[in-house]
Short mmCIF file of C-alpha atoms in Angstrom, two decimals:
data_model
loop_
_atom_site.label_atom_id
_atom_site.label_comp_id
_atom_site.label_asym_id
_atom_site.label_seq_id
_atom_site.Cartn_x
_atom_site.Cartn_y
_atom_site.Cartn_z
CA MET A 1146 -0.26 0.10 -0.39
CA ARG A 1147 2.87 2.26 0.92
CA SER A 1148 4.46 1.64 -2.49
CA VAL A 1149 1.04 3.05 -4.33
CA ASN A 1150 0.62 5.55 -2.05
CA VAL A 1151 4.32 7.16 -2.85
CA ALA A 1152 3.64 5.89 -6.52
CA PHE A 1153 0.41 7.86 -6.85
CA SER A 1154 2.16 11.18 -5.04
CA LEU A 1155 5.45 11.56 -7.49
CA ALA A 1156 2.40 11.34 -11.17
CA ILE A 1157 0.96 14.24 -9.46
CA LEU A 1158 2.89 16.55 -7.68
CA VAL A 1159 1.26 19.35 -7.39
CA THR A 1160 0.68 22.53 -5.72
CA PRO A 1161 -1.95 23.23 -2.48
CA GLY A 1162 -4.45 26.21 -3.43
CA ILE A 1163 -8.84 25.94 -4.26
CA ALA A 1164 -10.17 25.25 -7.38
CA HIS A 1165 -11.20 28.57 -9.13
CA ALA A 1166 -14.93 29.22 -10.34
CA SER A 1167 -15.95 28.75 -13.23
CA GLU A 1168 -18.63 27.38 -15.10
CA ALA A 1169 -17.81 23.80 -16.50
CA PRO A 1170 -16.30 21.41 -13.96
CA THR A 1171 -12.77 21.78 -12.83
CA LEU A 1172 -10.49 18.61 -11.87
CA ILE A 1173 -8.54 19.31 -8.14
CA LEU A 1174 -4.63 18.29 -8.73
CA GLU A 1175 -2.36 19.78 -5.99
CA SER A 1176 0.49 18.03 -3.66
CA ARG A 1177 3.55 19.78 -2.11
CA LEU A 1178 7.28 18.47 -1.58
CA ARG A 1179 9.00 19.29 1.37
CA GLN A 1180 11.68 18.21 3.34
CA GLU A 1181 11.25 19.39 6.79
CA SER A 1182 14.57 19.73 9.47
CA VAL A 1183 13.81 20.07 13.18
CA ASP A 1184 16.83 20.50 16.31
CA GLN A 1185 15.53 20.25 19.82
CA SER A 1186 18.18 20.57 23.37
CA GLY A 1187 16.53 17.91 24.96
CA LEU A 1188 15.81 15.52 22.65
CA ASN A 1189 18.81 12.60 21.75
CA ASN A 1190 17.99 12.94 17.69
CA SER A 1191 17.21 16.13 15.43
CA ALA A 1192 14.20 15.26 12.71
CA SER A 1193 14.36 14.46 8.54
CA ALA A 1194 11.64 14.66 7.51
CA LEU A 1195 10.78 14.71 4.06
CA THR A 1196 6.82 14.20 3.47
CA LEU A 1197 4.85 14.50 0.34
CA ARG A 1198 1.38 15.68 -0.36
CA THR A 1199 -0.99 14.96 -2.43
CA ARG A 1200 -4.65 16.39 -2.93
CA LEU A 1201 -6.94 14.74 -5.93
CA GLY A 1202 -10.78 16.17 -5.94
CA PHE A 1203 -13.58 17.42 -8.46
CA GLU A 1204 -15.68 19.91 -9.14
CA THR A 1205 -19.09 19.67 -11.30
CA ALA A 1206 -20.01 22.47 -13.18
CA PRO A 1207 -22.35 25.27 -11.63
CA TRP A 1208 -25.92 24.41 -11.75
CA LYS A 1209 -28.53 27.04 -10.74
CA GLY A 1210 -25.62 28.78 -8.68
CA ALA A 1211 -25.34 25.39 -6.68
CA ARG A 1212 -21.68 23.35 -6.97
CA PHE A 1213 -20.52 19.99 -5.17
CA LEU A 1214 -17.39 19.36 -5.17
CA ILE A 1215 -15.06 16.60 -3.24
CA GLU A 1216 -11.36 16.11 -2.33
CA GLY A 1217 -9.31 13.63 -1.52
CA GLU A 1218 -5.74 13.45 0.32
CA ASN A 1219 -2.42 11.60 0.86
CA ILE A 1220 0.03 11.90 2.74
CA VAL A 1221 3.73 9.50 3.01
CA ALA A 1222 6.82 10.23 4.28
CA LEU A 1223 9.28 9.76 1.97
CA SER A 1224 12.08 10.01 4.97
CA ASP A 1225 10.29 9.53 8.79
CA GLU A 1226 12.69 10.33 11.04
CA TYR A 1227 10.63 12.72 12.94
CA ASN A 1228 8.02 12.21 15.54
CA SER A 1229 4.51 12.12 13.93
CA THR A 1230 3.07 11.55 16.87
CA THR A 1231 1.18 8.68 15.65
CA ASN A 1232 4.86 6.88 14.61
CA GLY A 1233 5.64 6.76 17.94
CA LYS A 1234 8.92 7.55 17.55
CA LEU A 1235 9.00 9.93 20.79
CA THR A 1236 12.90 10.57 20.94
CA TYR A 1237 12.51 12.78 17.77
CA PRO A 1238 11.02 16.18 17.66
CA ILE A 1239 7.60 17.23 16.51
CA VAL A 1240 6.94 17.39 12.73
CA PRO A 1241 4.01 17.18 12.91
CA ASP A 1242 3.29 15.21 9.45
CA PRO A 1243 1.61 12.81 9.90
CA GLU A 1244 0.63 9.41 6.96
CA THR A 1245 -2.52 9.15 5.89
CA THR A 1246 -4.45 8.48 3.32
CA GLU A 1247 -8.01 10.39 3.77
CA LEU A 1248 -10.93 12.58 2.59
CA ASN A 1249 -10.11 16.15 3.36
CA ARG A 1250 -12.99 18.11 1.65
CA LEU A 1251 -17.23 16.72 0.61
CA GLN A 1252 -19.24 19.31 0.37
CA VAL A 1253 -21.85 21.31 -1.85
CA ALA A 1254 -22.31 25.16 -2.50
CA TRP A 1255 -24.43 27.43 -3.67
CA SER A 1256 -23.90 31.50 -4.39
CA GLY A 1257 -26.40 33.77 -5.61
CA ASP A 1258 -26.05 37.76 -5.99
CA ARG A 1259 -25.52 38.47 -1.89
CA ALA A 1260 -26.04 34.88 -0.71
CA ALA A 1261 -23.56 31.86 -0.35
CA ALA A 1262 -24.13 28.33 1.62
CA ALA A 1263 -21.87 25.49 1.71
CA VAL A 1264 -22.91 22.37 3.87
CA GLY A 1265 -19.92 19.02 4.73
CA ARG A 1266 -16.17 18.99 4.96
CA GLN A 1267 -15.02 22.46 4.07
CA ARG A 1268 -11.83 24.88 4.54
CA ILE A 1269 -12.66 27.64 6.72
CA ILE A 1270 -10.33 30.46 6.59
CA LEU A 1271 -12.52 33.27 8.62
CA GLY A 1272 -10.09 36.71 8.59
CA SER A 1273 -6.78 36.11 9.68
CA ALA A 1274 -6.58 32.92 10.82
CA ARG A 1275 -6.10 34.13 14.15
CA PHE A 1276 -9.09 32.20 15.63
CA VAL A 1277 -10.12 30.62 12.92
CA GLY A 1278 -8.06 29.34 9.66
CA ASN A 1279 -7.34 25.59 7.85
CA VAL A 1280 -3.20 25.34 8.89
CA GLY A 1281 -2.62 25.47 5.76
CA PHE A 1282 1.29 25.35 7.02
CA ARG A 1283 1.10 21.93 7.43
CA GLN A 1284 0.40 18.66 5.13
CA ASN A 1285 -2.74 17.49 6.53
CA GLU A 1286 -4.50 20.55 6.61
CA GLN A 1287 -7.70 21.70 9.70
CA THR A 1288 -11.00 20.97 7.62
CA PHE A 1289 -14.61 21.30 9.21
CA ASP A 1290 -18.69 19.20 9.23
CA ALA A 1291 -20.32 22.51 9.47
CA ALA A 1292 -22.98 24.11 7.14
CA ARG A 1293 -21.12 27.91 6.98
CA LEU A 1294 -24.08 31.04 5.57
CA ASP A 1295 -22.40 34.21 3.57
CA PHE A 1296 -24.81 37.24 3.77
CA LYS A 1297 -23.30 41.30 1.73
CA PRO A 1298 -26.60 43.23 2.49
CA ILE A 1299 -24.66 45.97 1.26
CA PRO A 1300 -21.84 46.79 -0.96
CA ASP A 1301 -19.87 47.54 2.37
CA LEU A 1302 -20.52 44.60 4.84
CA ALA A 1303 -19.85 40.98 4.95
CA LEU A 1304 -21.99 38.90 7.41
CA THR A 1305 -20.89 34.73 7.67
CA TYR A 1306 -22.48 32.17 10.34
CA VAL A 1307 -21.10 28.66 10.77
CA TYR A 1308 -22.16 26.04 13.33
CA VAL A 1309 -19.07 22.69 13.12
CA ASP A 1310 -20.21 19.52 13.88
CA ARG A 1311 -16.78 18.30 13.94
CA VAL A 1312 -13.30 18.93 13.33
CA GLN A 1313 -10.84 17.44 11.30
CA ARG A 1314 -7.20 18.50 12.73
CA ILE A 1315 -4.13 17.85 11.61
CA PHE A 1316 -3.16 15.34 13.37
CA GLY A 1317 -5.23 12.44 11.54
CA ASP A 1318 -7.73 9.85 12.28
CA ASP A 1319 -4.98 7.87 13.57
CA HIS A 1320 -4.74 10.41 16.45
CA PRO A 1321 -6.65 10.30 19.82
CA GLN A 1322 -7.84 13.96 18.71
CA GLY A 1323 -7.62 13.88 15.77
CA ASP A 1324 -10.96 15.03 15.22
CA TRP A 1325 -12.96 17.17 17.90
CA ARG A 1326 -17.03 16.50 18.40
CA SER A 1327 -18.20 19.48 17.95
CA ASP A 1328 -21.06 21.72 19.07
CA SER A 1329 -19.95 25.42 18.62
CA HIS A 1330 -20.92 28.51 16.93
CA LEU A 1331 -18.71 30.80 14.91
CA ALA A 1332 -19.41 34.65 13.52
CA GLN A 1333 -17.81 37.55 12.20
CA ALA A 1334 -19.17 41.10 10.50
CA ASP A 1335 -16.51 42.63 7.83
CA TRP A 1336 -17.70 46.38 7.95
CA LYS A 1337 -15.54 47.86 5.06
CA PRO A 1338 -15.43 52.03 4.84
CA ALA A 1339 -13.35 54.13 2.98
CA TRP A 1340 -11.20 54.57 6.13
CA GLY A 1341 -10.53 51.38 6.63
CA GLN A 1342 -12.24 48.26 7.85
CA VAL A 1343 -13.82 47.12 11.54
CA THR A 1344 -14.61 43.40 12.15
CA LEU A 1345 -16.26 41.68 14.91
CA HIS A 1346 -16.28 38.34 15.14
CA GLY A 1347 -17.39 36.01 17.76
CA GLU A 1348 -16.07 32.16 18.45
CA TRP A 1349 -18.28 30.19 20.94
CA LEU A 1350 -16.49 26.85 21.49
CA ASP A 1351 -17.63 23.08 22.75
CA PHE A 1352 -16.26 20.11 21.69
CA ALA A 1353 -17.28 16.80 24.14
CA ASN A 1354 -13.99 15.20 23.91
CA ALA A 1355 -11.99 18.33 24.69
CA PRO A 1356 -13.20 19.84 27.29
CA ALA A 1357 -10.35 22.31 28.46
CA GLN A 1358 -10.75 23.44 24.84
CA SER A 1359 -13.61 24.35 24.91
CA SER A 1360 -14.74 28.72 25.82
CA ALA A 1361 -16.63 31.78 24.19
CA THR A 1362 -14.52 34.39 22.93
CA LEU A 1363 -16.14 38.29 21.31
CA GLY A 1364 -13.72 40.54 19.88
CA MET A 1365 -13.00 43.12 17.21
CA ALA A 1366 -9.65 44.47 14.86
CA LEU A 1367 -9.22 47.69 13.41
CA ARG A 1368 -7.30 47.95 9.90
CA MET A 1369 -6.59 51.89 8.31
CA GLU A 1370 -3.50 52.39 5.78
CA ARG A 1371 -2.87 55.68 4.85
CA SER A 1372 -0.99 57.51 1.65
CA LEU A 1373 2.03 59.25 3.70
CA SER A 1374 3.42 60.80 0.76
CA PRO A 1375 3.38 61.36 -2.89
CA ASP A 1376 5.85 58.76 -4.26
CA GLY A 1377 3.95 56.41 -2.81
CA LEU A 1378 4.59 55.82 0.80
CA LYS A 1379 1.60 53.53 3.10
CA GLY A 1380 1.00 53.94 6.85
CA SER A 1381 -0.94 51.29 8.28
CA LEU A 1382 -2.12 51.14 11.88
CA GLU A 1383 -3.98 46.89 12.80
CA ALA A 1384 -5.10 47.11 16.27
CA ALA A 1385 -7.68 43.98 17.75
CA TYR A 1386 -8.88 43.13 21.07
CA ALA A 1387 -10.60 39.43 22.70
CA ARG A 1388 -12.80 38.95 25.51
CA GLN A 1389 -12.62 35.38 26.27
CA ALA A 1390 -14.09 32.98 28.86
CA ASP A 1391 -15.00 29.40 30.02
CA TYR A 1392 -17.95 27.93 27.45
CA GLY A 1393 -20.05 24.14 27.43
CA GLY A 1394 -17.94 21.21 29.11
CA ASN A 1395 -14.99 23.32 30.26
CA PRO A 1396 -15.00 22.32 33.30
CA ALA A 1397 -12.30 25.73 34.26
CA ASP A 1398 -13.59 29.26 35.43
CA PHE A 1399 -11.38 31.81 33.89
CA ASP A 1400 -11.30 35.28 32.26
CA LEU A 1401 -8.85 36.15 29.77
CA ASP A 1402 -8.31 39.22 26.78
CA TYR A 1403 -6.24 39.10 24.19
CA ALA A 1404 -5.28 42.11 22.87
CA ALA A 1405 -2.87 43.12 19.44
CA LEU A 1406 -0.84 46.56 18.11
CA THR A 1407 0.82 47.43 13.91
CA LEU A 1408 2.06 49.91 13.12
CA GLY A 1409 3.48 48.89 9.11
CA LEU A 1410 5.45 51.24 6.39
CA ARG A 1411 4.85 49.96 3.20
CA GLN A 1412 6.41 51.56 -0.52
CA LYS A 1413 6.12 49.59 -3.06
CA ASP A 1414 8.33 46.41 -2.86
CA ILE A 1415 9.67 46.91 1.03
CA TRP A 1416 7.44 46.45 4.24
CA ALA A 1417 8.25 46.71 8.27
CA SER A 1418 6.27 46.92 10.61
CA ILE A 1419 6.23 46.39 14.65
CA GLY A 1420 4.20 44.93 16.59
CA VAL A 1421 2.82 43.62 19.51
CA GLU A 1422 0.51 40.51 20.05
CA ARG A 1423 -0.44 40.08 23.96
CA LEU A 1424 -1.92 36.59 25.32
CA ASP A 1425 -2.62 36.77 28.79
CA GLY A 1426 -2.63 34.22 31.69
CA ASP A 1427 -4.13 33.55 34.81
CA GLY A 1428 -1.28 30.96 36.02
CA ARG A 1429 -3.75 28.22 35.30
CA ARG A 1430 -4.04 28.53 31.94
CA GLY A 1431 -3.70 31.47 29.04
CA PHE A 1432 -5.76 32.40 26.07
CA ALA A 1433 -6.17 29.69 23.38
CA THR A 1434 -6.97 30.20 20.13
CA PRO A 1435 -7.27 25.91 19.37
CA LEU A 1436 -8.62 26.62 15.99
CA ALA A 1437 -6.50 29.45 14.98
CA THR A 1438 -3.37 28.68 12.38
CA LEU A 1439 -0.88 28.72 14.73
CA HIS A 1440 1.94 28.48 12.51
CA ALA A 1441 1.34 31.99 11.55
CA PHE A 1442 2.07 33.21 14.28
CA GLN A 1443 4.42 34.02 17.52
CA GLY A 1444 7.26 32.45 15.25
CA TRP A 1445 7.28 29.74 12.63
CA ALA A 1446 9.56 27.58 15.55
CA ASP A 1447 6.19 26.44 17.01
CA VAL A 1448 7.27 26.93 20.70
CA PHE A 1449 3.98 28.55 21.82
CA LEU A 1450 1.26 26.67 19.51
CA THR A 1451 -0.81 26.28 23.47
CA THR A 1452 -0.35 29.85 25.52
CA PRO A 1453 1.43 29.18 28.76
CA PRO A 1454 -0.71 29.30 31.57
CA ASP A 1455 0.85 33.40 32.11
CA GLY A 1456 0.84 34.55 28.85
CA VAL A 1457 2.63 35.41 26.37
CA GLN A 1458 3.52 38.94 24.86
CA ASP A 1459 5.31 39.10 21.65
CA LEU A 1460 7.05 42.14 20.45
CA ASN A 1461 7.83 41.61 17.17
CA ALA A 1462 9.74 43.55 13.99
CA LYS A 1463 9.33 42.73 10.38
CA VAL A 1464 10.48 43.61 6.81
CA GLY A 1465 10.87 42.25 4.00
CA ALA A 1466 11.17 43.15 -0.05
CA THR A 1467 10.15 41.88 -3.28
CA LEU A 1468 13.55 41.29 -6.21
CA LYS A 1469 13.28 41.58 -9.58
CA PRO A 1470 17.08 40.43 -10.68
CA THR A 1471 16.03 40.83 -14.86
CA GLY A 1472 16.61 37.98 -15.90
CA PHE A 1473 15.12 35.89 -13.25
CA PRO A 1474 11.63 35.72 -11.29
CA PRO A 1475 11.00 37.80 -8.54
CA ILE A 1476 12.53 36.97 -5.42
CA ARG A 1477 10.35 37.71 -1.83
CA LEU A 1478 12.49 38.20 1.45
CA SER A 1479 11.24 38.64 4.68
CA ALA A 1480 13.16 38.45 8.68
CA ALA A 1481 11.02 38.84 11.97
CA ALA A 1482 12.58 39.67 14.81
CA HIS A 1483 10.76 37.98 18.08
CA ARG A 1484 11.38 38.70 21.99
CA PHE A 1485 8.34 36.24 23.86
CA THR A 1486 8.21 37.39 27.47
CA THR A 1487 5.67 36.86 30.45
CA PRO A 1488 2.05 40.04 29.87
CA GLU A 1489 2.67 40.68 33.50
CA GLY A 1490 6.57 41.68 35.17
CA GLY A 1491 8.39 40.48 31.76
CA ALA A 1492 9.95 37.72 32.44
CA ASP A 1493 12.32 36.44 29.53
CA TYR A 1494 10.43 33.36 28.10
CA GLY A 1495 12.87 33.72 24.72
CA THR A 1496 14.08 34.66 21.52
CA GLU A 1497 13.46 34.18 17.59
CA LEU A 1498 15.02 35.14 14.25
CA ASP A 1499 12.64 33.43 11.24
CA LEU A 1500 13.63 34.01 7.56
CA VAL A 1501 12.35 33.08 4.79
CA ALA A 1502 13.15 33.22 0.52
CA SER A 1503 10.35 32.40 -1.63
CA ALA A 1504 9.56 32.86 -5.69
CA GLN A 1505 7.66 31.78 -8.15
CA LEU A 1506 9.93 29.97 -11.09
CA THR A 1507 7.57 29.12 -13.29
CA LYS A 1508 3.51 29.70 -13.64
CA HIS A 1509 3.50 26.04 -12.12
CA LEU A 1510 6.14 25.74 -10.35
CA ALA A 1511 6.61 27.36 -6.10
CA PHE A 1512 10.21 27.21 -4.21
CA GLU A 1513 10.43 28.53 -0.74
CA THR A 1514 12.86 28.51 2.47
CA LYS A 1515 12.47 28.72 5.80
CA LEU A 1516 14.10 28.98 8.98
CA ALA A 1517 12.81 29.68 12.54
CA TRP A 1518 15.72 29.70 15.44
CA PHE A 1519 14.24 29.70 18.59
CA GLU A 1520 16.50 30.58 22.26
CA GLY A 1521 14.86 30.01 25.21
CA ASP A 1522 15.60 31.97 28.39
CA ARG A 1523 13.54 29.54 30.63
CA PRO A 1524 13.51 26.43 31.47
CA GLY A 1525 10.62 23.97 29.22
CA TYR A 1526 11.79 26.69 26.65
CA GLY A 1527 14.82 25.00 24.98
CA ASP A 1528 16.22 25.69 21.95
CA ARG A 1529 15.28 24.89 19.00
CA THR A 1530 15.77 26.00 15.22
CA LYS A 1531 13.82 24.66 12.12
CA ILE A 1532 14.37 24.19 8.48
CA TRP A 1533 12.28 24.08 5.30
CA VAL A 1534 12.50 23.91 1.65
CA SER A 1535 9.66 22.84 -0.13
CA LEU A 1536 8.79 22.33 -4.04
CA ASP A 1537 4.79 23.46 -5.05
CA TYR A 1538 3.56 22.80 -8.74
CA ARG A 1539 0.43 24.06 -9.62
CA TYR A 1540 -2.16 23.24 -12.52
#
């Protein structure tokens, strides 16, 4: 079976993505080949994970606004010297890309002039994915057995409601927490006036087999961008706040805050920002976003996938540029520096440096390499270095 999976995956090396709607049926072929290396203090071995993810699916042509989509997914480990969370290799660092073959999406969707709906196993990304996302960086993305409604009563206002019956998590069917049985509700409103964007959101999460992850969160976010000079220099401001409390079957009693502020500058292909993100803790648990695309926040080394009981504050500076060398495809570069502390008292967790370079080599083939280097300053937060090299092909 393994050799069949490898042959199937190698035969179709295509990038991850969503098929664009068209008037014709769409064949979905997606794949990613990636090498991930991890060196982590406190573990005897370094991890080397060469994995290949392939998706094969089909979406029908629209009929009175309705479409049907089915998509399968296969992940194989061509080099499995890592702890996938299901292979029992506990002396290696974790790389949560387990081998699996499963149904990734199965949905019926409908769209009209001002409304849209989708029912079934689907990909859901709300806003920046800070609270709800598909964890698209991992080979086995997170999908949802859910019913979703979208409504746009006026051009500048978009409303979304989602009922989540089950969460298909990145760890796969063989993991005891590979899916969460859910009775959860998600809501979001996006208003886009001429001067920026305002988002209001709520997540009422109740998981039968993960009650400690149940919570109710209400939040808001603001984004503004302004031109600062005639030569194209622009400034931006992003601010967010949320309040979280126990909900559903969670036996704990808590009230926790989240806040973030980012100031940015951009001129054509060069940008920079400074920001702070704070997730509070009460000494027993920290503010949690269990459905988020966590890899995109608080450093790529993934040290803070679970917020510490004392909370965490991330002071960060980021810079990026797109180089356009003659005769070569554009090269996108970015770097980020993080300093992690406790929100109260400022005790250090550690510092991190993140680097990434990527390029669209051809119309179909893309390349990316990333580095995350975390240096810990506190027991339980050991040093770790992660390196990724990946190839994506989009048909």
